[in-house]
Coordinates of C-alpha atoms and ligand atoms in Angstrom, one line a residue:
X1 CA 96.4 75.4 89.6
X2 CA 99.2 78.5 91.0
X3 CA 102.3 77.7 89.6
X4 CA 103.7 80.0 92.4
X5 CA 106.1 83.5 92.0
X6 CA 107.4 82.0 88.5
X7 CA 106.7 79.4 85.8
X8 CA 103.5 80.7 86.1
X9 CA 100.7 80.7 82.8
X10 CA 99.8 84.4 82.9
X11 CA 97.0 85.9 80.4
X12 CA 97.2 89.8 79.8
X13 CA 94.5 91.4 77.5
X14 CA 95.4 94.3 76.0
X15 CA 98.5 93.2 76.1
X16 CA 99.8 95.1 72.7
X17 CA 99.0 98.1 74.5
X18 CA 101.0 100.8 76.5
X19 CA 100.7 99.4 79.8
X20 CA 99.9 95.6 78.6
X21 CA 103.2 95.6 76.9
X22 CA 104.9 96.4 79.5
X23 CA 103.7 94.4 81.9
X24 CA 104.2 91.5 80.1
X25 CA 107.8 92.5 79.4
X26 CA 108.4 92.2 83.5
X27 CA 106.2 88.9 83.6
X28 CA 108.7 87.8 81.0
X29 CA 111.3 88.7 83.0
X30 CA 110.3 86.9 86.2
X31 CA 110.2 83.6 83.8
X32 CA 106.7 83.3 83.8
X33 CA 104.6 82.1 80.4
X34 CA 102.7 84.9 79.3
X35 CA 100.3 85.2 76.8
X36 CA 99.6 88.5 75.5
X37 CA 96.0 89.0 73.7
X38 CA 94.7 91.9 72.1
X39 CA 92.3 93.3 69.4
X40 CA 94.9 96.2 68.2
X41 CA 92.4 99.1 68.4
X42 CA 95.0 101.1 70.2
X43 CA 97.1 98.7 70.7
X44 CA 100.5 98.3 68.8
X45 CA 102.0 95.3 67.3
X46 CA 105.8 97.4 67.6
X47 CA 104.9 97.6 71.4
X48 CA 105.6 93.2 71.7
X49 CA 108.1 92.7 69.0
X50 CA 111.2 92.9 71.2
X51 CA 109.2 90.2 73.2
X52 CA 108.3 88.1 70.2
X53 CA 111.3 85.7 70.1
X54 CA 110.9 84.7 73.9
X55 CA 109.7 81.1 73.7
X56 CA 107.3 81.4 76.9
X57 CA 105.4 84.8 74.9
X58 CA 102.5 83.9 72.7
X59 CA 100.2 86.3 71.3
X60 CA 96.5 85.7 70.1
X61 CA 94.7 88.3 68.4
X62 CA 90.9 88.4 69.8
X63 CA 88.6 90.7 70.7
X64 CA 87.4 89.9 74.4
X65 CA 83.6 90.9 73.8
X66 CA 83.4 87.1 72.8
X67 CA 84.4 84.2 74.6
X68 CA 88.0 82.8 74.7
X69 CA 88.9 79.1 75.9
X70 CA 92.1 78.8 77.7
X71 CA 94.0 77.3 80.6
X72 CA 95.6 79.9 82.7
X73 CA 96.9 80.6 86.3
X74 CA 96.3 84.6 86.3
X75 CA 94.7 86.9 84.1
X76 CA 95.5 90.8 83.9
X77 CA 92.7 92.3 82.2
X78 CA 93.4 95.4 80.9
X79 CA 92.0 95.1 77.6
X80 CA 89.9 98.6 77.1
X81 CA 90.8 101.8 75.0
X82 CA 92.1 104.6 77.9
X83 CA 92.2 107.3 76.1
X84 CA 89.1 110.1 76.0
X85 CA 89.3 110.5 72.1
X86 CA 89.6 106.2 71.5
X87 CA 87.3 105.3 74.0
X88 CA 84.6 107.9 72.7
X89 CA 85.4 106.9 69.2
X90 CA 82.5 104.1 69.2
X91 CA 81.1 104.3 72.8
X92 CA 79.0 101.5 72.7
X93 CA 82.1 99.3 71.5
X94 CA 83.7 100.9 74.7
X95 CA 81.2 99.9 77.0
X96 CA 80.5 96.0 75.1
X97 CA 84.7 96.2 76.3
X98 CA 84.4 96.7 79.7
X99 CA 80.9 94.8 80.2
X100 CA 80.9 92.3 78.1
X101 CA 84.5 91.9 77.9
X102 CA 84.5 91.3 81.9
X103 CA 81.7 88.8 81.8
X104 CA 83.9 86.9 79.8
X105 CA 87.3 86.8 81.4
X106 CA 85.6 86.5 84.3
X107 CA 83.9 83.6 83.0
X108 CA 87.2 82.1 81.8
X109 CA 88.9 82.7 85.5
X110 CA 85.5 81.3 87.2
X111 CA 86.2 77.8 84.7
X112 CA 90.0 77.2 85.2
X113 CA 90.2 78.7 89.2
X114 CA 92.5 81.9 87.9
X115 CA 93.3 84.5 89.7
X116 CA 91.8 87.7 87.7
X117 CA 93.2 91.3 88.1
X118 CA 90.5 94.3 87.0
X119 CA 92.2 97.7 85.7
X120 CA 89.7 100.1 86.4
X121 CA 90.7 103.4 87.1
X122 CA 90.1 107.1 89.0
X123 CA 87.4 107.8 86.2
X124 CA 85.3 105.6 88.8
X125 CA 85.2 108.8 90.9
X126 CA 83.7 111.1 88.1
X127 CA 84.6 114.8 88.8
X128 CA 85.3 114.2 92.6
X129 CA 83.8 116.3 95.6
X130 CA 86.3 114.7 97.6
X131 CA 89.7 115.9 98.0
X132 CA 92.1 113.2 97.9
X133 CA 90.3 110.2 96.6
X134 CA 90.2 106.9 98.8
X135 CA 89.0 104.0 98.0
X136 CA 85.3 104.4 100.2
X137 CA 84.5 107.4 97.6
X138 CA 81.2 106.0 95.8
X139 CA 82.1 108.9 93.1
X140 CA 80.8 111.4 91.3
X141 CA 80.0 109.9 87.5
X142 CA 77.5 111.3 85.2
X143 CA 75.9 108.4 83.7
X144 CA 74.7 110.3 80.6
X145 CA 78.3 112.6 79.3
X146 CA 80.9 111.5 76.4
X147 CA 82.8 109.6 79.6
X148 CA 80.2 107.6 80.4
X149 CA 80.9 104.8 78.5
X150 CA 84.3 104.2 79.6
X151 CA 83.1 105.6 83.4
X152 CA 80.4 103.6 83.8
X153 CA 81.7 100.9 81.9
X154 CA 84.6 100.7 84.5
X155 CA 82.1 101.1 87.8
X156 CA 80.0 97.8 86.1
X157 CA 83.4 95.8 85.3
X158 CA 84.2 96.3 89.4
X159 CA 80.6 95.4 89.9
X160 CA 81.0 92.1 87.9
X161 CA 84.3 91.5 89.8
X162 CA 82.6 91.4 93.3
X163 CA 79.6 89.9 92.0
X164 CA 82.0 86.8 90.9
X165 CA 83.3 86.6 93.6
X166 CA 80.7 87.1 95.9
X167 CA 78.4 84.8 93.5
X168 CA 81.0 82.4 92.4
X169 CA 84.0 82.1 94.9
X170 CA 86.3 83.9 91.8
X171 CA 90.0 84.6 93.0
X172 CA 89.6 88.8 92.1
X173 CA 92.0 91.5 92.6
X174 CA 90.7 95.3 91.4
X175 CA 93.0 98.4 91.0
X176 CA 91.9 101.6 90.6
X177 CA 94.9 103.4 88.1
X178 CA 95.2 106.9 88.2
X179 CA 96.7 108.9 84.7
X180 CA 99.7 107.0 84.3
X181 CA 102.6 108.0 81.6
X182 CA 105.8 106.9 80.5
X183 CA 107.4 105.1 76.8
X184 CA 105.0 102.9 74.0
X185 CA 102.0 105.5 75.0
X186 CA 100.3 105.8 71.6
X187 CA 101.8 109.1 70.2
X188 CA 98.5 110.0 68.6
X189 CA 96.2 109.5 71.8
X190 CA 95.6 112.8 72.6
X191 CA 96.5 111.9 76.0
X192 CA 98.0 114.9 78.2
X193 CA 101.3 113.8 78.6
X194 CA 102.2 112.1 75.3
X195 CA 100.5 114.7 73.3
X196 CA 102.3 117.5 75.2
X197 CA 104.9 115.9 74.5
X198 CA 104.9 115.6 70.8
X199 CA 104.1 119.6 70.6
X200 CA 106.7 120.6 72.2
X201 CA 109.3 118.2 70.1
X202 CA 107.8 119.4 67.3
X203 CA 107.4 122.8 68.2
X204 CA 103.8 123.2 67.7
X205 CA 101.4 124.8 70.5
X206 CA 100.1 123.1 73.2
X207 CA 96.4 122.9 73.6
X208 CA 95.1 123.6 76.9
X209 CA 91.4 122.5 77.5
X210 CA 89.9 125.2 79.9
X211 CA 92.0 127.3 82.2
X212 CA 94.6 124.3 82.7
X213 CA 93.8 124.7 86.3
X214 CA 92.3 121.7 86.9
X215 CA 94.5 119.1 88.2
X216 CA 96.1 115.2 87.7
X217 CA 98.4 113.2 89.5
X218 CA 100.7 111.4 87.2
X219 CA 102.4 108.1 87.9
X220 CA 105.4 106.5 85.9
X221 CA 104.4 103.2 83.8
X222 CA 107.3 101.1 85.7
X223 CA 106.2 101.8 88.8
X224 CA 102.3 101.3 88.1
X225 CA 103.9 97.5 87.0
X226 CA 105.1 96.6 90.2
X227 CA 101.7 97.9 91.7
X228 CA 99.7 95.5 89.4
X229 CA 102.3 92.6 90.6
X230 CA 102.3 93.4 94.0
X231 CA 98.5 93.3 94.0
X232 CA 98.1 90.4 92.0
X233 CA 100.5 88.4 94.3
X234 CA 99.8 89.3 97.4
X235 CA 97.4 87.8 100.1
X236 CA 93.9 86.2 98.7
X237 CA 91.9 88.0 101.5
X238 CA 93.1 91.6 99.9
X239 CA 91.0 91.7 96.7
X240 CA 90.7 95.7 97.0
X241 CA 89.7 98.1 95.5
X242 CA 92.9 99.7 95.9
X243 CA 94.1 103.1 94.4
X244 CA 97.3 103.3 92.5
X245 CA 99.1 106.8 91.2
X246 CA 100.9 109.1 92.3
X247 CA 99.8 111.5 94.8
X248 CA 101.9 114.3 93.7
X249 CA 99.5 117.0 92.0
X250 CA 100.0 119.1 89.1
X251 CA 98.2 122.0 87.1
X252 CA 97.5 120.9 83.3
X253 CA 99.3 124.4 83.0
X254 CA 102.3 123.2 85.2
X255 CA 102.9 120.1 83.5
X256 CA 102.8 121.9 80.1
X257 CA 105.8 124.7 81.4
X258 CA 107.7 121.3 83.1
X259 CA 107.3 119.4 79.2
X260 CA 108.2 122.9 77.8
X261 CA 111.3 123.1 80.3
X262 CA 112.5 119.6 79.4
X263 CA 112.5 119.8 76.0
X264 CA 113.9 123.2 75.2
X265 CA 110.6 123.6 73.3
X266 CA 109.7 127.1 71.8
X267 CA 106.1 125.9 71.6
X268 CA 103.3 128.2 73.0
X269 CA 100.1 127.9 75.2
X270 CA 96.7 128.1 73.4
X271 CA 93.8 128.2 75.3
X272 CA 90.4 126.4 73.8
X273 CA 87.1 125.6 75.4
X274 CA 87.2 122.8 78.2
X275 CA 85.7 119.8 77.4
X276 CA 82.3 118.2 78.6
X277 CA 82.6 116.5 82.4
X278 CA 86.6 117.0 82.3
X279 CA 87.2 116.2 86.3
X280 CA 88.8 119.3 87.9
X281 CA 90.9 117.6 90.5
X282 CA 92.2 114.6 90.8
X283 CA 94.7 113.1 93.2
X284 CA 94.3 109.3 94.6
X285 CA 94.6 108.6 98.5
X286 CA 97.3 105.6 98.6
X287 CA 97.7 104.9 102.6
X288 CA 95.7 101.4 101.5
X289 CA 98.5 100.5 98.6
X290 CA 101.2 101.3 101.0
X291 CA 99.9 99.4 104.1
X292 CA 98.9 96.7 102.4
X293 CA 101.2 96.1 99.3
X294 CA 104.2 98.5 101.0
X295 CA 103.8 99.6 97.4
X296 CA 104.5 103.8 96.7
X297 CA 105.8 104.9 93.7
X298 CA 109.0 106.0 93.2
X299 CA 110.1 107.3 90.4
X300 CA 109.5 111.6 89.9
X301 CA 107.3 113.8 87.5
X302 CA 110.8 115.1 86.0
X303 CA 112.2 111.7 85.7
X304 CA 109.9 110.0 84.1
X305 CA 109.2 112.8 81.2
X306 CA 112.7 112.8 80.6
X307 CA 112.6 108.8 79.8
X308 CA 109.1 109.6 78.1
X309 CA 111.1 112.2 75.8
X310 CA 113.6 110.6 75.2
X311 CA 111.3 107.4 73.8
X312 CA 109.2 109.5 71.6
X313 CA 111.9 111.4 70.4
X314 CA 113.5 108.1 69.2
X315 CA 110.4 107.5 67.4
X316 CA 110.7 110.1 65.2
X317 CA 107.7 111.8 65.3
X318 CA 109.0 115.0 64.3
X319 CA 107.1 115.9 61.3
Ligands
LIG401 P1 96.0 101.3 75.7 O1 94.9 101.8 74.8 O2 97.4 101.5 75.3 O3 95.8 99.7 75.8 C1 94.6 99.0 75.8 C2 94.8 97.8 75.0 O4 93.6 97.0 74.9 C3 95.2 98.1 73.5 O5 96.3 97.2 73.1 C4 93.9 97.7 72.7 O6 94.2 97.3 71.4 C5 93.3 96.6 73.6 N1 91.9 96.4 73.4 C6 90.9 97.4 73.4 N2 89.7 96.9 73.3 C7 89.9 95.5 73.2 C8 89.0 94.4 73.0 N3 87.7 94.6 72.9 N4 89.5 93.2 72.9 C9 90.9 93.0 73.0 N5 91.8 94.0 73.2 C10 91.3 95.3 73.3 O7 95.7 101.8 77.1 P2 96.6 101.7 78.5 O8 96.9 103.0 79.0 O9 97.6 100.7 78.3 O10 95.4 101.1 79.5 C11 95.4 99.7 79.8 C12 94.2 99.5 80.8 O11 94.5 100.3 82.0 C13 92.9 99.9 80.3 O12 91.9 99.0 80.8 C14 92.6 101.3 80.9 O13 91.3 101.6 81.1 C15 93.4 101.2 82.2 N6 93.8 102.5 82.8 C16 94.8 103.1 82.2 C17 95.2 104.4 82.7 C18 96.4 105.1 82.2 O14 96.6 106.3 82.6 N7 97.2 104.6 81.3 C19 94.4 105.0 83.7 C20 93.3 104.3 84.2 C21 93.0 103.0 83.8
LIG402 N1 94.3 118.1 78.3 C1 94.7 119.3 77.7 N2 95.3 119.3 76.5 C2 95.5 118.1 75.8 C3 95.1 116.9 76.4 C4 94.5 116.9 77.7 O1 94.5 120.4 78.3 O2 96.1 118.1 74.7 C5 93.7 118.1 79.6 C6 92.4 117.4 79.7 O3 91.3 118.4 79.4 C7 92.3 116.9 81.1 C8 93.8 116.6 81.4 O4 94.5 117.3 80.5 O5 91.9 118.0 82.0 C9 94.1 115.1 81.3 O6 93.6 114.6 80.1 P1 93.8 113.2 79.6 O7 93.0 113.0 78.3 O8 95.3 112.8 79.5 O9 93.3 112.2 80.7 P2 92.0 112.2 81.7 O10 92.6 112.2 83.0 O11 91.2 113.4 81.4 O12 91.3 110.9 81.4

């Protein structure tokens, strides 16, 4: 049964990981009980501690390719390596995640009449034709490439989702996240942001795969939060999908002068072969999260890498 805005039993997989951990740091805050589960593949045990002595966290270590038994009110599943080097690590693993891993929290919200939020994500659209993405774009995905796994692992999770609920009556909300950034990223992801990051603190070059010409929108992590709540609480009848990002483009090669910029880096460019399927633009379409959730981000590119420097210069990850 919904225990209403707060007081609330909330389940968040992944929820060791960049944006699990935060996530359940705001659920905390708005008194809920959260329980935070997680496999730590790129997940961080650091990422929770602060949260550890809160009497309503509880963590369970469990890999969400098998069944779990619980009694929740919501579940956030964002369980699922994001990065391109993680989740092409062990592909199979990655798609067994996002398959098998769905069938099962699905399962569980289907048993105790949850409400179930899907992070899937702007891979879903492939290498786009269409310039800005909304939400009616079937994509452009090739089912074959290094990105399948975690592509088309993602397009079957949002299959399963309206399958559940079409089937089975399941309470589902899915978000579509586009490349979002900000503090507890894994340092050694290889993601664009956090590893452009750590070159330039450390003064090392900065790879750029292909020309850097091709294009992401970046969103900040707190503001990608209060999407996910939003959507979660809002009406029943808006189970989306629904885009979430920030519209504001860059160049790879822009965001690499802005890092340089910010950190009074002396690190250089250096230019190496792109990499296989790498989508050349990528912006989402958010008039459907702003009409329906009055949700826009808010926070700015420059912002949100200073807060993102400062973190991972904290860390010290300066060799
Ligand atoms: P992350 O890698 O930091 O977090 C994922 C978490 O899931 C980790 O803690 C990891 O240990 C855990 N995990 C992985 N496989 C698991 C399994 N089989 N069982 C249990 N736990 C498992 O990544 P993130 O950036 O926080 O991404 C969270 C979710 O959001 C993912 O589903 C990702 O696909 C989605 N997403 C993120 C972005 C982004 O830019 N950050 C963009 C699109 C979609
Ligand atoms: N990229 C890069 N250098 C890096 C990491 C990434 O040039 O060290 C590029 C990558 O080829 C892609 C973009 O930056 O075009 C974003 O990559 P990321 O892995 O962060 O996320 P994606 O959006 O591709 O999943």
């Amino acid at each position: 049964m919904e225990r209403g805005l707060s007081g609330a039993r909330i389940l968040v997989t992944g929820g060791a990981g960049f944006l699990g951990s935060h996530l359940c740091e705001r659920l905390l805050e708005q008194g809920h009980e959260v329980t935070c589960l997680d496999n730590y593949f790129t997940g961080q045990k650091k990422n929770i501690y602060h949260l550890l002595e809160n009497k309503r966290f509880e963590v369970i270590r469990h890999d969400i390719v098998n069944p779990i038994f619980l009694e929740v009110d919501q579940i956030y599943n964002l369980a699922c390596p994001a990065s391109p080097i993680h989740y092409q690590y062990n592909p199979v693993k990655t798609t067994k995640t996002n398959v098998m891993g769905a069938i099962n929290m699905l399962g569980l919200a289907k048993r105790v009449k949850a409400k179930i939020l899907q992070a899937s994500t702007s891979e879903v659209y492939g290498d786009p034709t269409i310039h800005p993405q909304d939400e009616s774009y079937w994509g452009n995905v090739n089912p074959i490439g290094l990105r399948a796994c975690y592509d088309e692992g993602k397009r079957c999770a949002e299959t399963l989702f309206f399958d559940y609920h079409r089937q089975n009556g399941v309470n589902i909300k899915v978000v579509r996240i586009f490349n979002t950034y900000g503090p507890r990223m894994h340092p050694e992801d290889g993601r664009v942001v956090s590893n452009f990051v750590l070159r330039c603190i450390r003064n090392e070059p900065i790879p750029i795969y292909g020309s850097g010409n091709q294009t992401r929108s970046f969103c900040f992590v707190d503001d990608m939060i209060e999407g996910f709540i939003r959507m979660m609480n809002g009406p029943d009848e808006f189970i989306g999908p629904v885009n979430l990002g920030n519209p504001v483009e860059n160049s790879i090669l822009e965001l690499a002068e802005l890092i340089v910029r910010l950190t009074k880096s002396g690190s250089r460019l250096d230019f190496l072969p792109s990499v296989m399927d790498d989508p050349k633009r990528r912006k989402p379409d958010i008039a459907m999260a702003k009409e329906q959730l009055d949700w826009e981000p808010r926070i700015g590119l420059e912002e949100g890498l200073k807060r993102t420097i400062d973190y991972f210069r904290g860390e010290s990850v300066v060799r």
